[in-house]
Coordinates of C-alpha atoms and ligand atoms in Angstrom, one line a residue:
M26 CA 0.0 0.0 0.0
E27 CA 1.1 3.5 -0.8
Y28 CA 1.2 6.1 2.0
E29 CA 1.1 9.9 2.0
A30 CA 2.7 12.1 4.6
V31 CA 0.8 14.9 6.3
I32 CA 2.9 17.6 7.9
G33 CA 2.2 20.8 9.7
L34 CA 4.9 23.1 11.0
E35 CA 5.0 25.4 14.0
V36 CA 7.7 28.0 13.6
H37 CA 8.9 30.3 16.4
C38 CA 10.5 33.4 15.2
Q39 CA 12.3 35.9 17.5
L40 CA 11.3 39.5 16.8
S41 CA 14.3 41.9 16.4
T42 CA 13.5 44.2 19.3
V43 CA 16.0 45.9 21.7
S44 CA 14.0 44.9 24.7
K45 CA 11.8 42.0 25.8
M46 CA 8.1 41.4 25.1
F47 CA 6.8 42.7 28.4
C48 CA 9.7 44.5 30.1
G49 CA 12.7 46.7 29.5
A50 CA 15.4 44.0 29.9
T51 CA 17.6 43.8 26.7
T52 CA 17.7 40.9 24.3
V53 CA 21.4 40.9 23.1
F54 CA 22.5 37.5 22.0
G55 CA 25.5 35.7 23.5
Q56 CA 25.9 37.7 26.7
E57 CA 27.0 36.6 30.1
P58 CA 24.2 34.3 31.5
N59 CA 21.5 36.1 33.5
S60 CA 22.8 39.6 32.5
Q61 CA 19.7 40.4 30.3
V62 CA 17.3 40.1 33.2
D63 CA 15.2 42.4 35.4
T64 CA 12.7 42.0 38.1
L65 CA 9.9 41.0 35.7
T66 CA 12.0 38.4 34.0
L67 CA 12.7 37.0 37.5
G68 CA 9.0 36.8 38.2
L69 CA 9.3 38.9 41.4
P70 CA 6.0 39.6 43.1
G71 CA 4.5 43.0 42.3
T72 CA 6.1 43.3 38.9
L73 CA 3.7 44.0 36.0
P74 CA 4.1 43.4 32.3
V75 CA 3.8 46.2 29.7
I76 CA 3.3 45.3 26.0
N77 CA 6.3 46.2 23.8
A78 CA 4.9 48.4 21.0
R79 CA 7.9 47.7 18.7
A80 CA 7.3 43.9 19.1
V81 CA 3.6 44.4 18.1
E82 CA 4.7 46.5 15.1
L83 CA 7.1 43.8 13.9
A84 CA 4.5 41.1 14.5
V85 CA 2.1 43.0 12.3
R86 CA 4.8 43.3 9.6
A87 CA 5.3 39.6 9.8
A88 CA 1.6 39.0 9.4
L89 CA 1.3 41.4 6.5
A90 CA 4.3 39.8 4.8
L91 CA 2.6 36.4 5.0
G92 CA -0.8 37.7 3.9
G93 CA -2.5 37.1 7.2
D94 CA -5.6 38.9 8.5
V95 CA -4.5 41.2 11.3
R96 CA -7.2 41.3 13.9
E97 CA -8.3 44.6 15.5
H98 CA -9.0 42.8 18.8
S99 CA -6.8 40.1 20.4
K100 CA -5.7 39.3 23.9
F101 CA -2.9 37.7 25.9
D102 CA -3.4 34.5 27.9
R103 CA -1.4 32.7 30.5
K104 CA -0.2 29.2 29.6
H105 CA 0.7 27.2 32.6
Y106 CA 3.3 24.5 32.8
F107 CA 6.2 23.7 35.0
Y108 CA 8.8 25.9 33.5
P109 CA 12.0 25.9 35.5
D110 CA 13.3 28.4 32.9
L111 CA 10.3 30.8 33.2
P112 CA 10.2 31.9 36.9
K113 CA 6.7 33.3 37.0
G114 CA 5.4 29.8 36.3
Y115 CA 3.5 30.6 33.2
Q116 CA 4.1 31.8 29.7
I117 CA 2.3 34.8 28.3
S118 CA 0.9 33.7 24.9
Q119 CA -2.2 34.2 22.8
Y120 CA -4.7 31.3 22.9
D121 CA -8.2 31.6 21.4
Q122 CA -7.8 35.2 20.0
P123 CA -4.5 35.4 18.2
Y124 CA -3.6 38.8 16.6
C125 CA -3.4 37.2 13.1
V126 CA -5.5 34.5 11.4
G127 CA -4.8 32.9 8.0
G128 CA -2.1 33.9 5.5
A129 CA -0.1 31.6 3.2
V130 CA 3.3 30.7 2.1
T131 CA 3.9 29.9 -1.6
I132 CA 6.7 27.5 -2.5
D133 CA 8.3 26.4 -5.7
L134 CA 8.1 22.7 -6.5
A135 CA 10.8 20.6 -8.1
D136 CA 8.5 19.9 -11.1
G137 CA 8.3 23.7 -11.9
G138 CA 4.9 24.2 -10.3
Q139 CA 4.0 26.1 -7.2
K140 CA 2.1 25.2 -4.1
V141 CA 0.3 27.4 -1.6
I142 CA 0.6 26.3 2.0
K143 CA -2.1 28.0 4.1
L144 CA -1.4 29.3 7.6
T145 CA -3.8 28.7 10.4
R146 CA -2.7 31.6 12.6
I147 CA 0.1 33.6 14.0
H148 CA 0.3 34.6 17.6
M149 CA 2.6 36.6 19.8
E150 CA 4.3 35.1 22.9
E151 CA 7.3 35.3 25.1
D152 CA 10.2 32.8 25.0
A153 CA 11.4 30.8 27.9
G154 CA 15.0 30.7 29.3
K155 CA 17.5 27.9 28.9
L156 CA 18.5 25.1 31.2
I157 CA 22.1 23.9 31.1
H158 CA 22.4 20.4 32.4
Q159 CA 25.8 19.6 33.8
E160 CA 27.2 16.6 32.1
H161 CA 28.5 14.9 35.2
G162 CA 27.4 17.2 38.0
A163 CA 24.3 16.7 40.1
W164 CA 22.7 20.0 39.2
S165 CA 21.4 22.1 36.3
E166 CA 22.0 25.8 35.7
V167 CA 19.5 28.2 34.3
D168 CA 20.2 31.2 32.0
L169 CA 17.2 33.6 31.9
N170 CA 18.6 35.9 29.2
R171 CA 16.2 34.6 26.6
A172 CA 13.2 34.4 29.0
G173 CA 10.6 37.0 27.9
T174 CA 12.1 37.5 24.4
P175 CA 9.3 38.4 22.0
L176 CA 8.3 35.7 19.5
V177 CA 5.7 35.1 16.9
E178 CA 4.5 31.5 16.4
I179 CA 3.5 30.8 12.9
V180 CA 1.3 27.7 12.6
S181 CA 0.7 26.1 9.2
E182 CA -2.2 24.0 8.1
P183 CA -1.4 20.3 7.7
E184 CA -0.9 20.9 3.9
I185 CA 2.8 19.9 3.6
R186 CA 3.2 16.5 2.0
S187 CA 7.0 15.8 2.1
A188 CA 10.2 16.7 3.8
A189 CA 11.3 18.6 0.7
E190 CA 8.1 20.7 0.8
A191 CA 8.8 21.4 4.5
Y192 CA 12.3 22.6 3.6
A193 CA 11.0 24.8 0.8
Y194 CA 8.4 26.2 3.2
L195 CA 11.0 27.1 5.8
M196 CA 13.3 28.7 3.2
E197 CA 10.4 30.8 1.9
L198 CA 9.3 31.8 5.4
K199 CA 12.8 32.8 6.3
R200 CA 13.2 34.9 3.2
A201 CA 10.0 36.8 3.8
L202 CA 10.7 37.4 7.5
K203 CA 14.2 38.6 7.0
W204 CA 13.2 40.7 4.0
V205 CA 10.7 42.8 6.0
G206 CA 13.2 43.2 8.9
V207 CA 11.1 41.2 11.4
S208 CA 13.9 38.9 12.5
D209 CA 17.4 37.8 11.6
C210 CA 16.1 34.2 11.5
E211 CA 19.4 32.7 12.7
M212 CA 18.6 29.1 13.5
Q213 CA 22.0 28.6 15.3
E214 CA 21.2 31.5 17.6
G215 CA 17.6 30.2 18.2
S216 CA 15.9 33.1 16.6
L217 CA 14.1 30.7 14.2
R218 CA 12.9 27.4 15.6
C219 CA 10.6 24.8 14.2
D220 CA 8.5 21.9 15.5
A221 CA 7.3 19.4 12.9
N222 CA 4.0 17.5 13.2
V223 CA 4.0 14.4 11.1
S224 CA 1.4 11.7 10.3
I225 CA 0.8 9.4 7.4
R226 CA -2.3 8.0 5.8
P227 CA -3.0 5.5 3.1
L228 CA -3.0 7.3 -0.3
G229 CA -6.6 8.3 -1.1
Q230 CA -7.8 8.3 2.5
A231 CA -9.4 11.7 3.5
Q232 CA -9.0 11.3 7.3
F233 CA -5.7 12.3 8.9
G234 CA -3.7 9.7 10.9
T235 CA -2.3 10.2 14.4
R236 CA 0.5 12.7 14.5
V237 CA 3.8 12.8 16.2
E238 CA 5.4 16.2 17.1
I239 CA 9.1 16.5 16.8
K240 CA 11.1 19.2 18.6
N241 CA 14.7 20.3 18.9
L242 CA 15.2 20.7 15.1
N243 CA 18.1 23.1 15.0
S244 CA 18.6 23.4 11.2
F245 CA 16.6 23.1 8.0
R246 CA 18.5 19.9 7.2
A247 CA 17.5 18.5 10.6
V248 CA 13.9 19.3 9.9
E249 CA 14.2 17.4 6.6
A250 CA 16.0 14.4 8.1
A251 CA 13.7 14.2 11.1
I252 CA 10.5 14.2 8.9
N253 CA 11.9 11.6 6.6
H254 CA 12.9 9.5 9.6
E255 CA 9.4 9.8 11.1
I256 CA 7.6 9.0 7.9
A257 CA 9.7 5.8 7.5
A258 CA 9.1 4.8 11.1
Q259 CA 5.3 5.3 10.9
S260 CA 5.1 3.6 7.4
A261 CA 7.0 0.6 8.8
L262 CA 4.5 0.2 11.7
H263 CA 1.7 0.6 9.3
R264 CA 3.0 -2.1 7.0
A265 CA 3.5 -4.4 9.9
G266 CA -0.1 -4.0 10.9
R267 CA 1.0 -2.2 14.1
Y268 CA -0.5 1.2 13.3
A269 CA -2.0 1.4 16.8
E270 CA 1.5 1.9 18.1
V271 CA 1.7 5.3 16.5
V272 CA 0.5 7.5 19.4
Q273 CA 0.3 11.2 19.8
V274 CA 3.5 12.1 21.5
T275 CA 6.2 14.7 21.5
K276 CA 9.7 13.4 20.4
L277 CA 13.1 15.0 20.3
W278 CA 15.4 14.8 17.3
D279 CA 18.8 13.6 18.1
P280 CA 21.1 15.0 15.4
D281 CA 24.1 12.8 16.2
A282 CA 22.2 9.5 16.2
R283 CA 19.9 10.9 13.4
T284 CA 16.9 9.4 15.1
T285 CA 14.0 10.6 17.3
R286 CA 13.6 9.9 20.9
M287 CA 10.5 10.0 23.1
M288 CA 10.2 13.2 25.1
R289 CA 6.8 13.2 26.7
G290 CA 3.2 12.4 26.1
K291 CA 1.4 15.1 24.2
E292 CA -0.2 17.7 26.4
M293 CA -3.6 19.0 25.4
A294 CA -4.8 22.5 25.7
A295 CA -6.7 21.7 28.9
D296 CA -3.4 20.7 30.5
Y297 CA -2.2 24.3 30.2
R298 CA -5.0 25.9 32.1
Y299 CA -5.2 28.9 29.8
F300 CA -6.9 32.0 31.0
P301 CA -6.7 35.7 30.0
D302 CA -3.8 37.5 31.6
P303 CA -5.4 39.9 34.1
D304 CA -2.3 42.0 34.2
L305 CA -2.6 43.0 30.5
P306 CA -5.2 45.0 28.6
P307 CA -6.7 43.5 25.5
L308 CA -4.5 44.2 22.5
V309 CA -6.0 46.7 20.0
I310 CA -4.4 47.1 16.6
T311 CA -6.5 49.7 14.8
A312 CA -7.1 49.5 11.0
A313 CA -5.3 52.9 10.8
E314 CA -2.3 51.5 12.6
R315 CA -2.3 48.3 10.4
E316 CA -2.5 50.4 7.2
R317 CA 0.3 52.7 8.4
I318 CA 2.5 49.6 8.8
R319 CA 1.4 48.1 5.4
A320 CA 2.2 51.4 3.7
A321 CA 5.8 51.1 4.9
M322 CA 6.3 47.6 3.6
P323 CA 8.7 46.9 0.7
E324 CA 7.7 44.9 -2.4
L325 CA 7.6 41.3 -1.1
P326 CA 10.1 38.7 -2.2
R327 CA 7.7 36.5 -4.1
A328 CA 6.2 39.4 -6.0
R329 CA 9.7 40.6 -6.8
Q330 CA 10.8 37.1 -7.9
E331 CA 7.8 36.9 -10.2
R332 CA 8.5 40.4 -11.5
F333 CA 12.1 39.5 -12.3
Q334 CA 10.8 36.5 -14.3
R335 CA 8.3 38.6 -16.1
E336 CA 10.2 41.9 -16.7
F337 CA 13.7 40.6 -16.9
G338 CA 13.0 37.3 -18.6
F339 CA 14.9 35.4 -15.8
E340 CA 14.4 31.6 -15.4
R341 CA 12.7 30.7 -12.1
A342 CA 15.9 29.4 -10.5
M343 CA 17.7 32.6 -11.4
A344 CA 14.9 34.9 -10.3
A345 CA 14.8 32.9 -7.0
E346 CA 18.5 33.2 -6.4
L347 CA 18.6 36.9 -7.2
T348 CA 15.7 37.6 -4.8
A349 CA 17.1 35.4 -2.0
E350 CA 17.8 38.6 -0.1
A351 CA 16.5 42.2 -0.6
G352 CA 20.1 43.4 -1.0
I353 CA 20.8 41.1 -3.9
A354 CA 17.6 42.1 -5.7
D355 CA 18.4 45.8 -5.1
Y356 CA 21.9 45.3 -6.6
V357 CA 20.6 43.7 -9.8
E358 CA 18.1 46.5 -10.2
A359 CA 20.8 49.1 -9.7
L360 CA 22.9 47.5 -12.5
V361 CA 19.9 47.6 -14.8
A362 CA 19.2 51.2 -13.8
A363 CA 22.9 51.9 -14.7
G364 CA 22.2 50.6 -18.2
A365 CA 23.1 46.9 -18.1
K366 CA 20.8 44.5 -20.0
P367 CA 18.8 42.6 -17.3
K368 CA 20.0 39.1 -18.3
L369 CA 23.6 40.3 -18.2
A370 CA 23.1 42.1 -14.9
G371 CA 21.6 38.9 -13.5
N372 CA 24.4 36.7 -14.8
W373 CA 27.3 38.9 -13.7
T374 CA 25.7 39.3 -10.3
R375 CA 25.3 35.5 -10.0
E376 CA 28.6 34.4 -11.4
E377 CA 30.9 37.2 -10.2
A378 CA 29.5 39.7 -7.7
L379 CA 27.9 37.2 -5.4
R380 CA 31.0 35.0 -5.4
L381 CA 33.2 37.9 -4.5
A382 CA 30.8 39.0 -1.7
N383 CA 30.7 35.4 -0.3
E384 CA 34.4 35.0 -0.4
S385 CA 35.1 38.3 1.3
G386 CA 32.1 38.4 3.6
R387 CA 31.6 42.0 2.5
P388 CA 28.4 43.6 1.0
L389 CA 27.8 43.3 -2.7
A390 CA 27.9 47.0 -3.5
E391 CA 31.2 47.3 -1.7
V392 CA 33.1 44.4 -3.4
A393 CA 31.5 45.1 -6.8
P394 CA 30.5 48.8 -7.0
V395 CA 27.6 49.2 -9.3
A396 CA 29.3 51.8 -11.6
A397 CA 32.3 49.6 -12.2
M398 CA 30.3 46.4 -12.7
A399 CA 27.9 48.2 -15.1
G400 CA 30.9 49.6 -17.0
L401 CA 32.4 46.1 -17.3
I402 CA 29.2 44.6 -18.5
A403 CA 28.8 47.4 -21.1
L404 CA 32.4 46.8 -22.4
V405 CA 31.6 43.1 -22.9
D406 CA 28.2 43.8 -24.4
A407 CA 29.8 46.2 -26.9
G408 CA 32.4 43.6 -27.9
K409 CA 35.2 45.8 -26.6
V410 CA 36.5 43.2 -24.1
A411 CA 36.2 39.5 -24.5
R412 CA 33.9 37.8 -22.0
V413 CA 36.6 35.3 -20.9
V414 CA 39.0 38.2 -20.4
A415 CA 36.5 40.2 -18.5
K416 CA 35.8 37.3 -16.2
A417 CA 39.4 36.6 -15.5
E418 CA 40.1 40.3 -14.7
C419 CA 36.9 41.0 -12.9
A420 CA 38.1 40.7 -9.3
E421 CA 41.3 42.7 -10.0
L422 CA 39.3 45.5 -11.8
L423 CA 36.8 45.8 -9.0
A424 CA 39.5 45.9 -6.4
S425 CA 41.5 48.5 -8.3
G426 CA 38.8 51.1 -8.2
Q427 CA 39.8 52.1 -11.8
A428 CA 37.3 52.9 -14.5
P429 CA 36.8 49.7 -16.5
E430 CA 37.7 51.2 -19.9
A431 CA 40.9 52.8 -18.6
F432 CA 41.8 49.5 -16.8
F433 CA 41.5 47.3 -19.9
T434 CA 43.2 49.9 -22.1
A435 CA 46.2 50.0 -19.8
K436 CA 46.4 46.2 -20.0
G437 CA 46.1 46.2 -23.8
M438 CA 43.0 44.1 -23.5
I439 CA 40.6 46.2 -25.5
Q440 CA 39.5 44.0 -28.5
V441 CA 40.7 44.9 -31.9
Q442 CA 37.8 46.2 -34.0
D443 CA 40.0 46.7 -37.2
A444 CA 38.4 44.5 -39.9
G445 CA 41.6 44.3 -42.0
Q446 CA 43.5 42.9 -38.9
L447 CA 40.8 40.4 -38.2
Q448 CA 40.8 39.2 -41.8
A449 CA 44.6 38.7 -41.7
W450 CA 44.4 36.7 -38.5
V451 CA 41.7 34.4 -39.8
A452 CA 43.4 33.9 -43.2
Q453 CA 46.6 32.9 -41.3
V454 CA 44.8 30.4 -39.2
I455 CA 42.9 28.9 -42.1
A456 CA 46.1 28.5 -44.1
G457 CA 47.7 26.6 -41.2
E458 CA 44.8 24.3 -40.4
A459 CA 44.2 22.4 -43.6
K460 CA 43.0 19.3 -41.7
T461 CA 40.4 21.3 -39.7
V462 CA 39.2 23.0 -42.8
A463 CA 38.8 19.6 -44.5
D464 CA 36.7 18.4 -41.6
I465 CA 34.4 21.4 -41.8
R466 CA 34.0 20.9 -45.5
A467 CA 33.2 17.3 -44.8
G468 CA 30.3 18.4 -42.6
K469 CA 31.8 18.6 -39.2
T470 CA 30.7 22.1 -38.6
A471 CA 31.5 21.9 -34.9
A472 CA 35.2 22.1 -35.9
V473 CA 34.6 25.9 -36.7
G474 CA 35.1 26.4 -33.0
R475 CA 38.7 25.2 -33.3
L476 CA 39.4 27.8 -35.9
V477 CA 37.8 30.5 -33.7
G478 CA 39.9 29.4 -30.8
A479 CA 43.1 29.4 -32.8
T480 CA 42.3 32.9 -34.1
M481 CA 41.6 34.2 -30.5
K482 CA 44.9 32.8 -29.4
L483 CA 46.8 34.3 -32.3
S484 CA 45.2 37.7 -31.5
G485 CA 46.3 37.5 -27.9
G486 CA 42.7 37.6 -26.8
K487 CA 42.1 40.9 -28.5
A488 CA 39.8 39.7 -31.2
D489 CA 36.0 39.6 -30.7
P490 CA 35.0 35.9 -30.8
A491 CA 31.6 36.7 -32.5
A492 CA 33.3 38.7 -35.2
V493 CA 36.0 36.0 -35.6
K494 CA 33.4 33.3 -36.1
A495 CA 31.6 35.4 -38.7
E496 CA 34.9 36.1 -40.5
V497 CA 35.8 32.3 -40.5
L498 CA 32.5 31.4 -42.0
R499 CA 32.8 34.2 -44.6
Q500 CA 36.3 33.1 -45.6
L501 CA 35.2 29.4 -45.9
G502 CA 32.1 30.5 -47.9
I503 CA 29.7 28.9 -45.4
A504 CA 26.5 30.7 -44.4
G505 CA 26.4 31.7 -40.7
Ligands
ADP11 P1 -1.1 21.8 19.2 O1 -1.6 23.1 19.8 O2 -1.4 20.7 20.1 O3 0.3 21.9 18.8 P2 -2.5 22.4 16.7 O4 -3.9 22.0 16.4 O5 -2.2 23.8 17.0 O6 -2.0 21.5 17.9 O7 -1.6 21.9 15.5 C1 -0.3 22.0 15.5 C2 0.3 21.7 14.2 O8 0.0 20.3 13.8 C3 -0.3 22.5 13.0 O9 0.8 22.9 12.2 C4 -1.2 21.5 12.3 O10 -1.2 21.8 10.9 C5 -0.5 20.2 12.5 N1 -1.4 19.0 12.4 C6 -2.6 18.9 13.0 N2 -3.1 17.6 12.7 C7 -2.1 17.0 12.1 C8 -2.0 15.6 11.5 N3 -2.9 14.7 11.7 N4 -0.8 15.3 10.9 C9 0.2 16.2 10.8 N5 0.1 17.5 11.2 C10 -1.0 17.8 11.9
MG12 MG1 2.1 22.7 19.3

């Protein structure tokens, strides 16, 4: 029997605020344990929470970037649990009235198509701290720096059907959230975290199977591997007629053993004893406020990717790569504005500028200034500098700070446009390559490339390959 996976992801994303969700303690990453802590973080009696307006603004940006419906009225609730890393004994979250409902993430599929994964909801909440278990000691330590950090939890509908789709969903989500400045989405620093809910069902069956929730997924690759592992485990039980052994539990992914381990039985909402937090007023996000935030949003990555395909004629993969970050897309458009043909702007960004930026760890516009890059592209496009030469010299040119034309002139690399010189070079090559000429006459037209190569070599790279090819064909009396 064939099985189909059903997957829903819950993603926690840390909002890039200076201070915490409900107090003024700071949120700097990597600080001395318990240095980003105040009386509210410690849960001291008499302290009261205050909603961080900046966190709300960023949460609204996230919602709008994902096409969600931002609710005018929402509220904060207390979620109770035994949290050794959250001293007040409950987490402030949003339960039955989240600030955002719906939304969607569109992903590109391997077959060239697209798929829309709907979102159930997005809610705001505070993060917990971190327990550090001594490997051999008898105690654990707690670091409350992260406790109270503002998060949004983005819950997808169970519409993901494979580990690869889950991976694409996370990439797309990260691109959108970084793009609008909501979060840095650094998984290694915990600012993006993902829990995966996985079940399987016989292909064609409408009803969902029992799901397992997997936590501790610390990279996109881990999400992919854990989902595949869980699908295989559940399928094996199914096939063995032991489906009843798939029970709703929470598991932990063990990245070293590449397997999942039982963590706890699944808690249900009732276990958390949710109730509205009496210390906080209901959250009101007016339509005017929401529209003010929307008006300040940039063109979103998916729209920009599609525009690059439409306006610039880019293939999907190229459009996706060049809109992976807003800075890359801005760079390509700056080259186009500086006169480069879009396809050339895209290719030079992809093949040279991005490589230099990655190698040096410096911003694109710094390692490959737009004016110099656009100048280089124009020289190649006009046939003044051979493409191979331009590629070989690109890094040196950009580092030199010189104007491209002056740079190539000084190096004697400007291509010879003189028709008489070109004819002489080609005639010399043809005279010396009788065997190749015979091959071409016998129908091996691919051998023309050999003559073009030999002429390029003879010219010391100064001939224009396209003009050389035309001249070779002309002298051999072959139509181009
Ligand atoms: P909880 O609050 O217990 O985590 P939710 O109903 O909020 O439960 O669902 C959490 C996630 O689980 C959502 O992303 C949802 O799409 C997903 N999910 C729900 N049912 C299933 C299922 N049968 N198989 C896989 N994922 C599921
Ligand atoms: Mg959950």
